[in-house]
XYZ file of C-alpha atoms in Angstrom:
713
model
C 159.303 77.180 27.642
C 158.243 77.038 31.239
C 158.921 79.093 34.317
C 158.664 78.178 37.700
C 156.306 79.910 40.171
C 157.967 82.182 42.464
C 158.131 80.528 45.948
C 156.034 82.368 48.542
C 157.539 84.010 51.346
C 157.142 82.488 54.665
C 155.658 84.804 57.002
C 156.890 82.574 60.002
C 160.375 82.846 59.213
C 162.886 85.631 60.497
C 165.951 87.072 59.030
C 169.312 86.598 60.990
C 169.779 89.889 63.191
C 172.744 92.350 62.749
C 174.614 93.447 65.990
C 172.332 96.768 65.849
C 169.017 95.085 65.565
C 166.610 95.961 68.470
C 166.038 93.098 71.046
C 161.883 93.759 70.516
C 160.792 94.936 66.225
C 158.652 97.270 66.321
C 155.407 95.957 65.722
C 155.337 94.387 68.825
C 155.646 97.236 71.057
C 152.326 99.330 71.713
C 152.064 102.722 71.499
C 152.506 104.502 74.354
C 155.041 101.874 75.761
C 157.434 104.041 77.952
C 160.520 101.243 78.297
C 163.524 101.511 76.235
C 164.718 99.027 73.653
C 168.111 97.371 73.863
C 170.057 95.904 70.927
C 170.696 92.627 70.334
C 174.484 92.977 70.877
C 174.232 94.000 74.317
C 174.581 91.492 77.077
C 171.510 92.222 79.128
C 167.841 92.077 76.800
C 165.094 94.019 78.075
C 161.618 92.628 77.262
C 160.325 95.943 78.742
C 158.969 96.696 75.397
C 156.636 94.208 75.375
C 155.276 94.860 78.623
C 152.057 97.014 79.186
C 150.742 95.517 82.474
C 151.282 98.287 85.324
C 151.697 95.670 87.861
C 154.378 94.006 86.353
C 157.929 94.573 86.752
C 160.657 95.145 83.823
C 161.498 91.528 82.681
C 165.303 91.010 81.488
C 167.250 88.145 80.030
C 171.162 88.310 81.229
C 173.504 86.617 78.858
C 176.625 86.945 80.982
C 175.907 83.587 82.718
C 175.628 81.811 79.307
C 178.708 79.923 78.249
C 180.703 81.466 75.443
C 180.165 78.329 72.971
C 176.196 78.322 73.137
C 176.043 82.110 73.248
C 175.221 82.896 69.742
C 173.235 79.997 68.947
C 170.942 80.994 72.048
C 170.575 84.281 71.518
C 169.367 83.889 67.794
C 166.904 81.421 69.347
C 165.808 83.897 71.733
C 165.186 86.735 69.668
C 163.291 84.558 67.335
C 161.117 83.487 70.224
C 160.799 87.072 71.117
C 159.645 88.339 67.515
C 158.403 85.380 65.905
C 155.059 83.284 66.159
C 154.943 79.704 66.344
C 153.277 78.159 63.523
C 149.689 77.399 63.529
C 150.412 73.777 62.391
C 152.395 72.956 65.880
C 149.518 74.764 67.694
C 146.497 72.759 66.096
C 148.555 69.475 67.698
C 149.337 71.459 71.109
C 146.672 72.036 74.008
C 144.020 74.640 73.909
C 146.066 76.519 76.440
C 149.551 77.047 73.738
C 149.333 80.014 72.444
C 151.411 81.745 69.184
C 153.117 84.111 71.078
C 154.352 83.619 75.019
C 154.586 86.329 77.796
C 157.390 88.343 78.657
C 157.902 86.337 82.088
C 157.758 83.337 80.047
C 159.976 84.232 77.508
C 162.319 85.022 80.848
C 162.084 81.638 82.354
C 162.260 79.959 78.890
C 165.626 81.465 78.281
C 166.633 80.511 81.977
C 166.215 76.695 81.155
C 167.955 77.295 78.172
C 170.949 78.631 79.977
C 170.601 75.941 82.476
C 171.079 73.362 79.955
C 173.971 74.875 78.168
C 176.074 75.249 81.515
C 175.528 71.551 81.968
C 176.744 70.910 78.534
C 179.833 72.275 78.400
C 180.348 70.875 81.717
C 180.387 67.645 79.823
C 182.618 68.740 76.968
C 179.467 69.137 74.577
C 179.572 72.931 72.738
C 177.255 72.296 69.821
C 173.483 72.829 70.784
C 172.366 70.433 68.213
C 174.512 67.441 69.470
C 173.367 68.904 73.049
C 169.729 68.449 72.804
C 170.047 64.723 70.798
C 167.604 62.753 72.544
C 170.286 60.838 74.481
C 171.967 64.210 76.116
C 168.388 65.494 76.914
C 167.264 62.495 78.686
C 170.484 62.558 80.740
C 170.024 66.066 81.626
C 166.195 65.617 82.748
C 167.119 62.193 84.783
C 169.153 65.200 87.262
C 166.847 68.151 86.353
C 163.822 66.300 87.898
C 165.393 66.222 91.300
C 163.310 68.268 93.461
C 161.063 70.016 90.616
C 157.649 69.168 91.750
C 154.842 70.204 89.311
C 156.792 72.059 86.909
C 158.333 69.546 85.039
C 155.829 69.779 82.184
C 156.613 73.606 82.036
C 160.493 72.623 81.306
C 159.527 69.929 78.408
C 157.404 72.558 76.515
C 160.526 75.111 77.069
C 162.905 72.273 75.382
C 160.267 72.129 72.775
C 160.399 75.787 72.141
C 164.092 75.249 71.490
C 163.080 72.991 68.528
C 160.327 74.908 67.374
C 161.817 78.329 67.399
C 165.075 77.094 65.587
C 162.730 75.993 62.818
C 161.991 79.470 62.334
C 165.468 81.130 61.882
C 167.413 82.058 58.882
C 170.300 79.744 59.935
C 169.059 77.185 62.249
C 171.208 75.358 64.260
C 170.015 72.060 63.780
C 167.943 71.178 67.206
C 166.244 68.104 66.659
C 162.945 67.140 67.452
C 161.892 65.905 70.970
C 160.685 62.493 71.332
C 157.909 63.901 73.797
C 156.351 66.017 70.342
C 155.388 62.278 68.981
C 155.268 59.945 72.301
C 153.698 62.564 74.439
C 155.143 63.902 77.669
C 153.763 61.491 80.419
C 156.903 58.934 79.442
C 159.391 61.674 80.325
C 158.026 63.098 83.323
C 159.298 62.183 86.805
C 157.627 59.675 88.955
C 154.732 61.422 90.884
C 155.526 62.250 94.203
C 152.218 63.617 95.327
C 150.997 67.591 95.658
C 151.199 68.299 92.144
C 149.708 72.104 91.619
C 147.901 72.054 94.389
C 146.405 75.387 95.589
C 147.521 75.796 98.737
C 147.091 79.500 99.571
C 145.845 79.604 103.144
C 142.938 81.736 103.794
C 143.433 84.567 106.514
C 143.042 83.380 109.810
C 139.720 85.140 111.023
C 141.732 87.001 114.384
C 143.829 88.476 111.869
C 141.501 89.648 109.313
C 139.088 91.777 112.012
C 141.291 93.681 113.271
C 143.057 94.324 109.923
C 139.705 94.940 108.003
C 139.289 97.572 110.916
C 142.086 99.523 110.818
C 142.236 99.919 107.226
C 138.440 101.235 107.431
C 139.121 103.507 109.958
C 141.971 104.861 107.586
C 139.715 105.469 104.877
C 136.584 106.514 106.711
C 137.728 108.200 109.509
C 141.733 109.388 109.156
C 141.549 110.325 105.545
C 140.903 113.837 105.633
C 143.346 114.496 108.324
C 146.176 112.358 106.611
C 145.752 114.149 102.834
C 145.340 117.773 104.745
C 148.958 117.101 106.459
C 150.462 115.544 103.089
C 149.285 118.763 101.415
C 150.527 121.256 103.715
C 153.742 119.601 104.149
C 154.034 120.098 100.451
C 153.689 123.677 100.837
C 155.584 124.193 103.524
C 158.595 122.203 101.730
C 157.924 124.168 98.459
C 157.802 127.246 100.986
C 161.394 126.390 102.399
C 162.842 125.603 99.040
C 162.217 128.953 97.843
C 163.373 131.232 100.795
C 166.122 133.655 100.710
C 168.471 134.901 103.088
C 167.332 137.772 104.968
C 168.176 139.459 108.536
C 164.669 138.720 108.939
C 164.661 134.927 108.488
C 168.112 134.876 110.579
C 166.184 136.678 113.175
C 163.218 134.038 113.750
C 165.403 131.079 113.497
C 167.160 131.996 116.389
C 164.445 133.049 118.277
C 162.645 129.728 117.694
C 165.726 127.554 118.806
C 167.476 129.419 120.812
C 164.973 129.094 123.778
C 164.025 125.704 123.111
C 168.044 124.560 122.948
C 168.643 126.224 126.153
C 165.429 125.119 127.914
C 166.229 121.681 127.066
C 163.224 121.079 125.141
C 162.541 118.684 122.207
C 163.981 119.708 119.031
C 161.777 119.347 115.585
C 163.053 116.318 114.222
C 162.272 113.838 111.027
C 163.508 110.547 110.896
C 165.350 109.908 107.282
C 166.929 106.727 106.727
C 166.674 105.036 109.537
C 168.391 108.033 111.547
C 166.992 111.156 113.388
C 168.010 114.722 112.302
C 166.718 118.187 112.400
C 163.503 118.731 110.417
C 165.158 121.418 107.950
C 162.369 122.240 105.905
C 160.014 122.443 108.240
C 162.227 124.775 110.591
C 162.771 126.885 107.431
C 159.054 127.047 106.117
C 158.086 128.543 109.590
C 160.862 130.517 110.408
C 161.627 132.354 107.113
C 165.319 131.035 107.311
C 167.275 130.165 104.059
C 168.821 126.835 103.512
C 172.195 128.053 103.949
C 171.273 130.198 107.258
C 169.857 126.877 108.696
C 173.103 125.128 108.001
C 175.289 127.666 109.869
C 173.001 127.851 112.962
C 173.592 124.146 112.891
C 176.809 123.740 112.513
C 177.313 126.733 115.217
C 174.638 125.047 117.679
C 175.738 121.353 116.963
C 172.164 120.740 116.164
C 172.094 117.380 114.618
C 173.774 115.965 118.164
C 170.958 117.863 120.199
C 168.220 116.654 117.786
C 169.511 113.312 117.962
C 169.490 113.260 121.889
C 166.145 115.074 122.289
C 163.787 114.366 118.965
C 160.577 116.488 118.908
C 157.698 116.917 116.763
C 156.781 119.059 114.148
C 153.314 120.468 114.475
C 150.977 121.782 111.834
C 148.541 124.299 112.482
C 145.810 122.046 110.891
C 142.306 120.907 113.219
C 142.538 117.381 113.844
C 138.815 116.138 112.829
C 139.484 112.259 113.130
C 138.460 110.260 115.969
C 139.514 106.892 117.460
C 137.083 105.526 120.056
C 135.124 108.791 120.084
C 138.222 110.685 120.913
C 140.967 112.926 118.599
C 143.816 110.426 117.315
C 146.285 113.001 117.633
C 147.004 116.013 119.664
C 148.164 117.598 116.384
C 149.054 116.758 112.828
C 152.768 116.423 112.395
C 154.719 117.552 109.527
C 157.319 114.527 109.582
C 154.713 112.042 110.203
C 152.776 112.724 107.341
C 154.756 110.624 104.496
C 154.179 107.280 106.696
C 150.784 107.961 107.265
C 150.171 108.902 103.575
C 151.916 105.486 102.628
C 149.426 103.899 105.109
C 146.663 105.195 103.747
C 147.113 103.977 100.490
C 148.102 100.284 102.264
C 144.557 100.498 103.825
C 142.618 101.215 100.587
C 144.558 98.474 98.833
C 143.570 95.972 101.498
C 140.041 97.097 101.517
C 139.609 96.853 97.666
C 141.827 93.509 98.006
C 139.277 91.925 100.317
C 135.899 93.430 99.845
C 135.955 92.566 95.807
C 137.243 89.317 95.169
C 139.899 90.766 92.471
C 143.053 89.368 91.765
C 146.148 91.531 92.717
C 146.745 92.118 89.169
C 143.382 93.886 88.506
C 143.449 96.295 91.946
C 146.826 97.235 90.397
C 145.493 98.225 86.967
C 142.501 100.526 88.503
C 142.463 103.678 87.244
C 140.653 106.966 88.346
C 137.632 107.351 87.235
C 137.017 103.379 87.385
C 133.865 103.777 89.314
C 131.831 106.615 88.579
C 128.651 107.603 90.554
C 125.671 105.965 89.056
C 123.190 107.895 87.395
C 119.421 108.218 89.451
C 116.965 106.341 87.384
C 113.071 107.477 86.121
C 112.109 106.626 90.222
C 115.013 108.640 91.169
C 116.741 105.614 93.057
C 120.424 105.394 92.026
C 121.742 102.408 90.527
C 124.405 100.341 91.851
C 128.342 101.469 92.094
C 130.409 99.633 89.314
C 133.861 99.224 88.871
C 135.212 98.753 85.506
C 138.590 97.008 85.352
C 140.864 95.094 83.087
C 141.624 91.498 83.643
C 144.884 90.273 82.978
C 145.241 86.394 83.367
C 144.784 84.538 80.102
C 144.286 87.905 78.467
C 144.784 86.978 74.248
C 143.820 88.705 70.960
C 141.864 87.141 68.604
C 145.026 84.970 67.610
C 145.550 83.764 70.801
C 148.333 86.120 71.355
C 148.951 87.152 74.926
C 148.070 90.488 75.425
C 150.295 92.141 78.532
C 147.957 95.113 78.714
C 145.043 93.025 79.480
C 141.604 93.368 78.725
C 138.500 95.380 79.601
C 135.901 93.070 81.813
C 132.898 92.578 79.887
C 130.663 92.357 83.310
C 132.100 95.137 85.953
C 132.330 94.708 89.608
C 129.675 95.618 91.574
C 131.182 97.502 94.359
C 130.047 97.951 98.104
C 130.257 100.935 100.288
C 133.483 100.916 101.593
C 135.401 99.791 98.206
C 133.483 103.252 97.221
C 135.225 105.462 99.728
C 138.449 103.215 99.364
C 138.281 103.965 95.501
C 137.852 108.025 96.530
C 140.613 108.235 98.737
C 142.810 106.991 95.895
C 141.757 109.265 93.554
C 142.654 111.956 95.785
C 146.054 110.920 95.661
C 146.361 110.580 91.955
C 145.618 112.597 89.295
C 142.356 111.628 86.753
C 142.986 108.967 84.673
C 146.005 107.845 86.511
C 146.849 104.336 87.788
C 145.254 104.215 91.255
C 148.038 102.594 92.682
C 150.735 104.594 90.625
C 153.957 104.188 91.878
C 155.228 107.703 91.020
C 152.567 109.076 92.986
C 152.419 106.276 96.520
C 156.297 106.935 96.474
C 155.684 109.627 98.824
C 159.287 109.101 100.942
C 161.435 108.501 97.881
C 159.729 110.732 95.126
C 161.809 108.022 92.614
C 158.789 108.485 90.018
C 158.756 104.848 88.918
C 156.649 103.880 86.271
C 153.336 101.579 86.242
C 151.585 100.676 89.888
C 152.878 99.343 93.032
C 154.401 96.237 92.343
C 153.095 93.056 94.624
C 156.722 92.961 96.551
C 156.362 96.166 97.370
C 152.957 95.878 98.517
C 153.506 93.025 100.824
C 155.850 95.147 102.286
C 153.571 97.961 102.660
C 150.911 95.561 104.586
C 153.546 94.222 106.923
C 154.416 97.818 107.800
C 150.557 99.053 107.985
C 150.226 96.052 110.475
C 153.079 96.782 112.778
C 152.248 100.428 112.891
C 148.589 99.732 113.809
C 149.942 97.402 116.393
C 152.200 100.018 117.833
C 148.927 102.698 117.237
C 146.622 100.330 119.438
C 148.362 100.304 122.291
C 149.188 104.359 122.282
C 145.267 104.475 121.880
C 144.632 101.942 124.554
C 143.000 99.583 122.275
C 144.788 96.107 122.948
C 142.133 94.470 121.740
C 142.371 95.774 118.374
C 146.059 94.414 117.910
C 146.578 92.431 114.658
C 148.306 89.121 115.830
C 150.674 86.953 113.705
C 148.928 84.711 110.904
C 149.551 81.420 111.924
C 150.193 80.658 108.105
C 152.771 83.298 107.477
C 153.012 86.425 105.870
C 149.481 88.414 104.389
C 150.220 88.196 100.967
C 147.908 89.692 98.464
C 146.709 86.451 96.896
C 145.274 85.515 100.675
C 143.058 88.119 100.404
C 140.844 86.774 97.603
C 141.059 83.019 98.867
C 139.847 84.617 102.452
C 136.828 86.359 100.932
C 135.568 82.789 99.022
C 136.716 81.331 102.462
C 134.044 83.309 104.449
C 131.504 83.460 101.613
C 131.352 79.861 101.512
C 131.704 79.021 105.181
C 131.013 81.787 107.712
C 127.221 82.834 106.860
C 127.181 86.196 109.178
C 130.163 85.701 110.233
C 133.049 87.439 112.262
C 133.975 90.073 109.854
C 131.918 93.134 109.547
C 129.920 93.242 106.466
C 128.865 89.613 106.419
C 125.506 90.327 105.528
C 127.107 92.169 102.155
C 128.764 88.953 101.741
C 125.637 86.769 101.948
C 124.322 89.329 99.299
C 127.396 88.240 97.107
C 126.815 84.510 97.582
C 123.175 85.002 96.138
C 124.749 86.856 93.411
C 127.583 84.581 92.394
C 125.603 81.116 92.971
C 122.868 82.631 90.413
C 126.070 83.175 88.285
C 125.083 86.244 87.373
C 128.766 86.581 85.616
C 129.902 83.436 83.823
C 133.529 84.414 84.683
C 135.090 87.460 85.838
C 137.948 87.296 83.799
C 136.607 85.897 80.354
C 133.722 83.945 78.994
C 135.909 80.680 79.439
C 136.546 81.118 82.977
C 134.923 80.323 86.279
C 136.838 83.171 88.114
C 135.882 83.392 91.672
C 133.271 80.636 91.401
C 135.605 78.137 91.146
C 137.162 78.847 94.166
C 133.595 79.142 95.976
C 133.169 75.682 94.453
C 136.347 74.606 96.164
C 135.836 76.257 99.725
C 131.697 75.288 99.417
C 132.486 71.531 98.891
C 135.425 71.435 101.060
C 132.543 73.153 103.912
C 130.012 70.382 103.244
C 132.547 67.009 103.497
C 133.872 68.717 106.862
C 130.037 68.978 107.551
C 129.223 65.381 106.252
C 132.352 64.573 108.319
C 131.058 66.079 111.794
C 127.160 64.445 111.296
C 129.440 60.822 111.105
C 131.306 61.872 114.123
C 128.349 62.897 115.908
C 126.530 59.607 115.187
C 129.192 57.400 115.750
C 129.061 58.913 119.202
C 125.350 58.309 119.633
C 123.798 61.472 119.049
C 120.377 61.087 117.584
C 119.016 62.976 114.667
C 115.797 64.463 113.494
C 114.242 66.150 110.415
C 112.171 65.501 107.315
C 115.833 64.919 105.591
C 116.916 62.995 107.880
C 117.726 59.418 105.790
C 118.932 61.948 102.815
C 121.650 63.188 105.533
C 122.901 59.789 106.337
C 122.909 58.818 102.858
C 124.865 61.963 101.976
C 127.171 61.453 104.934
C 128.114 58.004 104.288
C 129.068 58.586 100.755
C 131.987 61.839 101.322
C 135.364 61.595 101.729
C 137.019 63.571 104.161
C 139.677 65.957 102.435
C 142.647 65.560 104.809
C 145.239 67.661 104.304
C 143.104 69.769 101.845
C 145.201 69.761 98.936
C 143.283 71.444 95.967
C 144.710 70.166 92.922
C 143.264 72.136 89.276
C 141.255 68.992 88.939
C 139.500 69.493 92.020
C 137.606 72.314 90.895
C 135.797 70.478 88.157
C 135.160 67.856 91.147
C 134.027 70.397 93.397
C 131.845 71.245 91.179
C 130.346 68.219 90.028
C 130.137 67.247 93.914
C 127.648 70.184 94.576
C 125.725 69.135 91.681
C 124.384 66.338 93.614
C 121.194 67.648 94.401
C 119.748 66.302 97.737
C 123.143 64.772 99.144
C 125.069 67.587 100.035
C 124.979 68.903 103.507
C 125.243 72.206 104.695
C 126.133 73.536 107.961
C 124.133 76.716 109.233
C 125.091 77.683 112.798
C 122.593 80.507 112.834
C 119.656 78.324 112.501
C 121.365 75.544 114.550
C 120.669 73.028 111.838
C 122.219 70.926 109.075
C 120.336 71.746 105.551
C 120.575 68.733 102.961
C 120.204 70.963 100.388
C 117.365 69.882 97.576
C 116.114 72.935 95.413
C 112.573 71.535 94.245
C 111.952 71.353 98.524
C 114.028 74.657 99.747
C 112.037 77.582 100.991
C 115.173 79.665 100.777
C 114.400 80.743 97.041
C 117.253 79.442 95.543
C 118.053 80.494 91.704
C 117.421 77.699 89.323
C 120.767 76.359 88.878
C 122.043 77.104 92.383
C 124.166 74.616 94.415
C 123.991 75.627 97.707
C 121.018 77.175 100.073
C 120.675 80.659 100.570
C 121.894 80.035 104.414
C 120.719 83.930 105.281
C 117.061 83.003 104.281
C 116.658 79.993 106.413
C 113.165 79.404 107.086
C 111.010 77.117 109.730
C 109.530 74.059 108.073
C 111.498 73.790 104.796
C 111.933 70.009 103.950
C 115.531 69.616 103.699
C 116.368 70.660 107.205
C 117.787 68.356 109.840
C 119.151 68.344 113.555
C 121.296 66.751 115.835
C 121.407 65.925 119.801
C 124.124 68.853 119.519
C 121.978 71.322 117.223
C 119.085 71.019 120.074
C 121.328 71.900 123.137
C 122.755 74.773 121.120
C 119.201 75.765 120.724
C 118.728 75.614 124.794
C 121.763 77.518 124.897
C 120.708 80.365 122.890
C 117.461 80.570 124.947
C 119.218 81.132 127.913
C 120.979 83.951 126.693
C 117.912 85.381 125.353
C 116.488 85.030 128.753
C 119.168 87.341 130.538
C 118.876 89.771 127.638
C 115.467 90.173 128.192
C 115.893 90.418 132.058
C 117.637 93.848 131.354
C 115.804 95.030 127.929
C 112.770 97.502 128.239
C 109.390 95.289 128.358
C 108.366 95.388 124.588
C 111.937 94.492 123.413
C 112.203 91.877 126.536
C 108.990 90.553 125.489
C 109.913 89.819 122.277
C 113.038 88.037 123.502
C 111.369 85.636 125.701
C 109.213 84.703 123.090
C 112.124 83.709 120.754
C 113.926 81.892 123.719
C 110.098 80.036 123.925
C 110.424 79.267 119.888
C 113.662 77.978 120.280
C 113.074 75.822 123.264
C 110.063 74.314 121.179
C 111.976 73.585 118.468
C 114.483 71.782 120.345
C 111.743 69.691 122.420
C 110.314 68.612 118.872
C 113.989 67.419 117.935
C 113.798 65.284 121.403
C 110.679 63.853 120.760
C 111.006 62.998 116.966
C 115.055 61.784 116.797
C 115.798 58.547 116.180
C 119.458 56.864 115.779
C 120.919 55.577 112.969
C 119.802 51.854 113.251
C 116.417 52.938 113.319
C 116.585 55.298 110.360
C 118.412 52.583 108.468
């Protein structure tokens, strides 16, 4: 007699949930996750238990917009997607980016796409998911869906693939058929190409915007932070004091002695703006007089204090010394109780601006920083301290060993190197939040409303804070008689968080010694990055900011080649040992009109820069073009460098070329040095004159050795 072997349980199959089943099963919830779980029967599901990224908002799936005919079928599939894993046999046929589990944001977007299809099917009288996902219906649906869809068409096809994938993992499948593009490939099902695709359209911030913005952010952190933090601490002390005041005859007498003379004399009254309305600063008045809330309320009704305060709003001065300076003079006559929350809000924003721009971190990484992330370096045996390092987490493409998305992110293997302004910004943020807390903790930066939100300040809120900071800085610049430090509107729109990282790459690649303070530091950073000290700032497989630098460097080199072609076509001559190579390199470089930077262009940019000896780099500080070739460069580039060290450009290098325009610039600069020399002390003046003579000699050498393109050809 034989017995059949018991079938092995399928680890990827999930049971059918009951109405009280949790939306997220316990094995997927990290210890310490603060978000409440919802139940299967509810019409709004929270994906919060899956979210450990402090910068992420809580995602939800709302079933109220789902046609009733499809609701139960789609809820089972969505629950399976939330708690299940794609089979390895399926993943092996997909690209390397496909994971066994999706991120919560992707889950939310996938269900939204399913609901979009369900509504379309109901309008056509189809009420069964298996019938509605047949190839004929899907093809008809996609034909309409592609209108205006842009580069997301491939993502949408993958979301419909998931309908079939997760239907195979339910105990009672709906019968969703296998999409035809799983076997045939998606190329034949995508809409006709309209150009553009997933280009990187993030514009760098205009230098005229970034310059004064960085000035005000640095001023807040380095010059005004002590005053702002002291005024906030004093405001909190006075607020607590006012809340605990009992009613006493002395308090009532002090209240009348303080306010009655102000009312009778027509003087301004202590006020605060709350919800856009001007009101009496009750906490301030109660704290400094010793009156109770009840006594102050009775006085306000008797003397019509609210109406008078609207007519005559006044300050709430604090008895604190003013130590901060703007333009070498005290920035305030006194620190103000009512202004303290606004200044605290702007102080946090200023620190964020510095961290975003002067590190190159993605916004999520800055939002994930915690107090203590940048410890003071220890001194070495020689007594010299090392560099400041920022230990952080990265979130984009963070995966576990099985390829599953990690909402909590992962520790960066290579810390960020922090320059002094960033360290000072972090120290200010550490004074705002408790030890070990997120530097941008929403609970501690929400100084106005004190809602106690979880996690870090979110991207949308930070964008609003930056706009408010700009508006405040512009008003303050006028009040301080510094109109040249106002921040103009950016020609490309709002100052979004992602634009800081893009701008850093732009300045590193294109502005040696440029318009922004600390450009020398960028030059150092550029050398480090070219040497590829860290293969990728996120994971070992990613190029991180190096990819953005390559894109910007390639675009800058293409611009340089195009300008050289234009100058040669206009009849200018060219000189220098690399003149022929420069003409050859310029003749083979396309113009990047419109600058649409696709994902594939990152690789193309790296390949373009690898053409050793044919890539042109403009160096306006040295008044020349470098036709970079590693073996002949005198600027000591790294063995694998794809660009010169433009801050170490040396005379006599075999990679240098000049045009007639460069010669003209040399003589203009020489004249400027002569003017400076005439007003300088004699030793300094002599050095300036020698430098001017050297520049004229270089220009004369160009004039004597320059040739037209025909002669060099």
